[in-house]
């Protein structure tokens, strides 16, 4: 009698190694107890929001909210691919801004890819739009990206203060990638498609209830400083609804365990490196954000570090170098708009790649990285310059 073992992926092994190292830093006192306590107080609401918004997005997907929305957008396009393209771009932007970049990469991507395939349109530009905009549109609000949540308190503590600095660079982050994709795939995007029939959700009560929860949540995420509170309330409402009408959907895998473990371990390890003075050599990058040159330098450093090691540790490592709200926004430009080149630069990119390949859309890393480098360099540079103009 034999047994079948379950393979542990390389990503899981890396996360486990990082967790063990982080635990050793805390238990062994390498990270001083006061620093560990301060770190815990800082990241608890951030990670709490990540859990809540992930549950909201997953359950909304299971209630067919995104499927019905995408089908509605396809019918609104009336058979013109360029109109469908504009609708998908809008969906990706709204999803990223209010529900975070991972929601766009994991949930919106398969929806729009399957939609494009179902109406006979090349799905590649739509897939690329979701992954690029998942990153570059994630500068808008604190809730759009985990890095933003970390920086929000130092920038002003509320969405209004954050948006006062982020709105112009965010527009750049949307405009340049969309323009590049539109020009590159212009032959496919200026054609026609067959309009799909209306899609009806299997459970209309669940669909309308989940849609109402989302509609109520989105504006709250833009105006409530403690965003984990409305997100947790929305998650709780949806969990109760599904417990009544579709209990089998409720599962432990709704919680993004691996992402939480990875983020928590990186927080501890980078904080340990800061506490032990291992990153003092980065002091040369420190800037209060007054001049164009320092802002460009900080944004470029963030982009290079993100493509080298991943955008979350890149932000954590470089955060002390940004000594003003404007400088922090420049750093966010680098780590949010810049990770378009290497596959590991953003967790959203890795999650996106797994989704699109499983749907039969081939993605070659060579062209992906080449075009990503073109877009990243131009977008980061222009966004940093625009930040300097609007903050001066």
Coordinates of C-alpha atoms in Angstrom, one line a residue, residues 18-341:
X18 CA 11.7 33.5 6.4
X19 CA 9.2 32.7 9.2
X20 CA 11.7 30.6 11.1
X21 CA 14.3 33.4 10.7
X22 CA 11.9 36.0 11.9
X23 CA 10.8 33.9 14.9
X24 CA 14.5 33.4 15.8
X25 CA 15.0 37.2 15.7
X26 CA 12.1 37.7 18.2
X27 CA 12.7 34.8 20.5
X28 CA 16.5 35.3 20.6
X29 CA 16.2 39.0 21.3
X30 CA 18.0 40.0 18.1
X31 CA 15.1 42.3 17.6
X32 CA 14.8 44.2 20.9
X33 CA 11.5 43.7 22.7
X34 CA 10.4 47.4 22.6
X35 CA 11.0 47.5 18.8
X36 CA 9.1 44.2 18.4
X37 CA 6.2 45.6 20.4
X38 CA 6.1 48.9 18.4
X39 CA 6.3 46.9 15.1
X40 CA 3.3 44.7 16.2
X41 CA 1.2 47.8 17.0
X42 CA 2.0 49.3 13.7
X43 CA 1.4 46.3 11.5
X44 CA -1.6 44.7 13.2
X45 CA -4.3 47.0 11.7
X46 CA -2.5 46.7 8.3
X47 CA -2.5 42.9 8.2
X48 CA -6.0 42.9 9.6
X49 CA -7.2 45.0 6.7
X50 CA -5.4 42.6 4.2
X51 CA -7.3 39.7 5.7
X52 CA -10.7 41.5 5.7
X53 CA -10.5 42.9 2.2
X54 CA -9.3 39.5 0.8
X55 CA -12.3 37.8 2.3
X56 CA -14.6 40.5 0.9
X57 CA -13.1 40.2 -2.6
X58 CA -13.2 36.4 -2.6
X59 CA -16.8 36.2 -1.4
X60 CA -17.9 38.9 -3.8
X61 CA -16.3 36.8 -6.6
X62 CA -18.2 33.7 -5.4
X63 CA -21.4 35.7 -5.4
X64 CA -20.8 36.4 -9.1
X65 CA -20.4 40.1 -8.6
X66 CA -17.4 40.4 -10.9
X67 CA -18.7 38.0 -13.5
X68 CA -22.0 39.9 -13.9
X69 CA -20.1 43.3 -13.9
X70 CA -17.8 42.2 -16.6
X71 CA -20.6 40.8 -18.7
X72 CA -22.4 44.1 -18.3
X73 CA -19.3 46.0 -19.5
X74 CA -19.1 43.7 -22.5
X75 CA -22.7 44.5 -23.5
X76 CA -22.1 48.2 -22.9
X77 CA -19.3 48.0 -25.4
X78 CA -21.8 47.1 -28.1
X79 CA -19.3 45.0 -30.0
X80 CA -16.5 47.5 -30.2
X81 CA -13.3 46.2 -28.8
X82 CA -11.9 49.6 -28.0
X83 CA -15.0 50.3 -25.8
X84 CA -14.6 47.0 -24.1
X85 CA -10.9 47.9 -23.6
X86 CA -11.8 51.1 -21.9
X87 CA -14.3 49.4 -19.6
X88 CA -11.8 46.8 -18.6
X89 CA -9.2 49.4 -17.8
X90 CA -11.8 51.3 -15.7
X91 CA -12.6 48.0 -13.9
X92 CA -9.0 47.3 -13.2
X93 CA -8.4 50.8 -11.9
X94 CA -11.4 50.9 -9.6
X95 CA -10.6 47.4 -8.3
X96 CA -7.0 48.3 -7.6
X97 CA -7.7 51.7 -6.0
X98 CA -10.4 50.5 -3.6
X99 CA -9.9 46.7 -3.2
X100 CA -6.0 46.6 -3.6
X101 CA -3.7 45.4 -6.3
X102 CA -3.9 41.7 -5.3
X103 CA -7.7 41.7 -5.9
X104 CA -7.1 42.9 -9.4
X105 CA -4.3 40.4 -10.0
X106 CA -6.1 37.4 -8.5
X107 CA -9.8 38.0 -9.1
X108 CA -10.3 40.6 -11.9
X109 CA -7.6 39.0 -14.2
X110 CA -9.4 35.7 -14.8
X111 CA -12.7 37.4 -15.2
X112 CA -11.5 39.7 -18.0
X113 CA -9.4 37.0 -19.6
X114 CA -12.3 34.6 -19.8
X115 CA -14.5 37.4 -21.0
X116 CA -12.1 38.2 -23.8
X117 CA -11.8 34.6 -24.8
X118 CA -15.6 34.2 -24.7
X119 CA -16.2 37.0 -27.2
X120 CA -13.3 36.0 -29.5
X121 CA -10.9 38.8 -28.6
X122 CA -7.1 38.4 -28.0
X123 CA -6.9 38.1 -24.2
X124 CA -3.2 39.1 -23.9
X125 CA -3.6 42.9 -23.8
X126 CA -6.4 42.6 -21.3
X127 CA -4.2 40.3 -19.1
X128 CA -1.3 42.7 -19.3
X129 CA -3.6 45.6 -18.5
X130 CA -4.6 44.0 -15.2
X131 CA -1.1 43.2 -14.1
X132 CA 0.4 46.6 -15.0
X133 CA -2.5 48.6 -13.6
X134 CA -2.6 46.4 -10.5
X135 CA 0.8 47.9 -9.8
X136 CA 0.7 51.3 -11.3
X137 CA -2.8 52.3 -10.2
X138 CA -2.0 51.2 -6.6
X139 CA -0.6 54.6 -5.6
X140 CA -4.0 56.3 -5.3
X141 CA -5.2 55.5 -1.7
X142 CA -3.8 54.0 1.4
X143 CA -6.0 50.9 0.9
X144 CA -4.6 50.4 -2.7
X145 CA -1.4 48.8 -1.6
X146 CA 0.2 47.4 1.6
X147 CA 3.1 49.8 1.1
X148 CA 0.6 52.7 1.2
X149 CA -0.9 51.5 4.4
X150 CA 2.5 51.5 6.0
X151 CA 3.3 55.1 4.8
X152 CA -0.2 56.6 5.3
X153 CA 0.3 57.7 9.0
X154 CA 3.5 59.5 8.2
X155 CA 1.9 61.2 5.1
X156 CA -1.1 62.5 7.0
X157 CA -3.1 59.7 8.5
X158 CA -6.1 60.1 6.3
X159 CA -7.0 59.4 2.7
X160 CA -7.5 63.1 1.8
X161 CA -3.9 64.0 2.8
X162 CA -2.6 60.9 1.0
X163 CA -4.6 61.7 -2.2
X164 CA -3.4 65.3 -2.2
X165 CA 0.0 64.0 -3.0
X166 CA -0.9 60.8 -4.9
X167 CA -3.5 61.9 -7.4
X168 CA -1.2 63.3 -10.1
X169 CA 1.4 60.5 -10.0
X170 CA -1.5 58.0 -10.1
X171 CA -2.9 59.6 -13.3
X172 CA 0.6 59.2 -14.8
X173 CA 0.7 55.6 -13.6
X174 CA -2.6 54.9 -15.4
X175 CA -2.0 56.9 -18.5
X176 CA 1.4 55.7 -19.6
X177 CA 0.9 51.9 -19.3
X178 CA -2.6 52.2 -21.0
X179 CA -1.1 54.3 -23.8
X180 CA 1.7 51.8 -24.4
X181 CA -0.6 48.8 -24.4
X182 CA -3.1 50.5 -26.7
X183 CA -0.4 51.4 -29.2
X184 CA 1.3 48.0 -29.0
X185 CA -2.0 46.0 -29.5
X186 CA -3.8 48.6 -31.7
X187 CA -4.7 46.0 -34.4
X188 CA -6.5 43.8 -31.8
X189 CA -8.1 46.6 -29.9
X190 CA -9.7 48.4 -32.9
X191 CA -11.8 45.5 -34.0
X192 CA -15.2 44.1 -33.2
X193 CA -16.6 41.3 -31.1
X194 CA -19.8 39.4 -30.5
X195 CA -22.0 40.8 -27.7
X196 CA -22.6 38.1 -25.0
X197 CA -26.0 37.3 -23.7
X198 CA -26.9 38.6 -20.2
X199 CA -25.4 36.6 -17.3
X200 CA -27.7 35.7 -14.5
X201 CA -26.2 34.9 -11.0
X202 CA -27.1 31.5 -9.6
X203 CA -28.2 33.1 -6.3
X204 CA -29.8 36.5 -6.9
X205 CA -30.2 37.3 -3.2
X206 CA -26.5 36.6 -2.5
X207 CA -25.5 38.6 -5.6
X208 CA -27.5 41.7 -4.7
X209 CA -26.5 41.5 -1.1
X210 CA -22.8 41.2 -1.9
X211 CA -23.1 44.0 -4.5
X212 CA -24.7 46.2 -1.9
X213 CA -22.0 45.5 0.7
X214 CA -19.3 46.4 -1.9
X215 CA -21.1 49.6 -2.9
X216 CA -21.3 50.6 0.8
X217 CA -17.7 49.7 1.5
X218 CA -15.9 51.5 -1.3
X219 CA -16.6 55.1 -0.3
X220 CA -15.9 54.2 3.4
X221 CA -12.4 53.0 2.4
X222 CA -11.7 56.5 0.9
X223 CA -12.9 58.5 3.9
X224 CA -12.4 56.4 7.1
X225 CA -8.8 56.6 8.5
X226 CA -8.9 53.2 10.2
X227 CA -9.8 51.3 7.1
X228 CA -9.6 47.9 8.8
X229 CA -12.8 48.7 10.6
X230 CA -15.2 49.0 7.7
X231 CA -13.4 46.2 5.8
X232 CA -13.8 43.9 8.8
X233 CA -17.5 44.8 9.1
X234 CA -18.1 44.1 5.4
X235 CA -16.3 40.8 5.7
X236 CA -18.4 39.8 8.7
X237 CA -21.6 40.7 6.9
X238 CA -20.6 38.6 3.9
X239 CA -19.5 35.6 6.0
X240 CA -23.0 35.6 7.8
X241 CA -24.7 35.8 4.4
X242 CA -22.8 32.9 3.0
X243 CA -23.2 30.9 6.2
X244 CA -27.0 31.1 5.6
X245 CA -27.1 30.6 1.8
X246 CA -23.9 28.9 0.7
X247 CA -22.0 27.6 3.7
X248 CA -19.7 25.3 1.7
X249 CA -17.9 28.4 0.3
X250 CA -16.6 29.4 3.7
X251 CA -13.2 27.9 4.1
X252 CA -9.9 28.6 5.9
X253 CA -8.2 29.2 2.5
X254 CA -10.2 32.5 2.2
X255 CA -7.6 33.9 4.6
X256 CA -4.4 34.7 2.6
X257 CA -2.1 32.7 5.0
X258 CA 1.0 32.7 2.9
X259 CA 0.8 36.4 2.0
X260 CA 0.4 37.2 5.7
X261 CA 3.3 35.0 6.7
X262 CA 5.5 36.5 4.0
X263 CA 4.6 40.0 5.0
X264 CA 5.0 39.4 8.7
X265 CA 8.4 37.7 8.3
X266 CA 9.7 40.5 6.1
X267 CA 8.5 43.2 8.6
X268 CA 10.4 41.5 11.4
X269 CA 13.6 40.8 9.4
X270 CA 13.8 44.3 8.0
X271 CA 13.0 45.9 11.3
X272 CA 15.8 43.8 12.9
X273 CA 18.2 45.0 10.3
X274 CA 17.3 48.6 11.0
X275 CA 17.5 48.1 14.8
X276 CA 21.0 46.5 14.5
X277 CA 22.3 49.3 12.2
X278 CA 22.8 47.0 9.2
X279 CA 21.2 49.5 6.8
X280 CA 22.9 52.7 7.8
X281 CA 24.7 52.8 4.5
X282 CA 21.4 53.8 2.9
X283 CA 21.5 57.1 4.8
X284 CA 23.1 58.7 1.7
X285 CA 19.7 58.5 0.1
X286 CA 18.0 60.4 2.9
X287 CA 16.0 63.4 1.6
X288 CA 13.3 65.7 2.8
X289 CA 11.8 65.7 -0.7
X290 CA 12.4 69.4 -1.6
X291 CA 14.1 69.1 -5.0
X292 CA 13.5 67.2 -8.2
X293 CA 16.8 65.5 -8.2
X294 CA 16.4 63.9 -4.7
X295 CA 12.8 62.8 -5.5
X296 CA 13.9 61.2 -8.8
X297 CA 16.8 59.5 -7.0
X298 CA 14.5 58.1 -4.2
X299 CA 11.9 56.9 -6.7
X300 CA 14.6 55.3 -8.9
X301 CA 16.1 53.6 -5.8
X302 CA 12.7 52.2 -4.9
X303 CA 12.0 50.9 -8.4
X304 CA 15.5 49.2 -8.6
X305 CA 15.2 47.7 -5.1
X306 CA 11.6 46.5 -5.9
X307 CA 12.7 44.7 -9.0
X308 CA 15.7 43.3 -7.2
X309 CA 14.1 41.9 -4.1
X310 CA 10.3 42.7 -4.1
X311 CA 8.5 45.9 -3.5
X312 CA 7.5 45.3 0.1
X313 CA 11.0 44.7 1.5
X314 CA 12.2 47.5 -0.8
X315 CA 9.8 49.9 0.9
X316 CA 10.7 48.8 4.4
X317 CA 14.4 49.0 3.7
X318 CA 14.3 52.5 2.2
X319 CA 11.6 54.0 4.4
X320 CA 14.0 55.8 6.8
X321 CA 15.5 57.6 3.8
X322 CA 12.2 59.4 3.1
X323 CA 12.1 62.1 5.7
X324 CA 9.0 64.0 4.6
X325 CA 5.6 63.2 3.2
X326 CA 6.7 64.2 -0.3
X327 CA 9.8 62.0 -0.1
X328 CA 7.6 59.1 1.1
X329 CA 5.4 59.6 -1.9
X330 CA 8.4 59.5 -4.1
X331 CA 9.5 56.3 -2.6
X332 CA 6.0 54.9 -3.1
X333 CA 6.2 55.9 -6.7
X334 CA 9.3 53.7 -7.1
X335 CA 8.0 50.7 -5.2
X336 CA 4.5 50.8 -6.6
X337 CA 4.9 52.0 -10.2
X338 CA 8.3 50.5 -10.7
X339 CA 8.0 46.7 -10.1
X340 CA 7.0 45.8 -13.7
X341 CA 10.2 44.2 -14.8

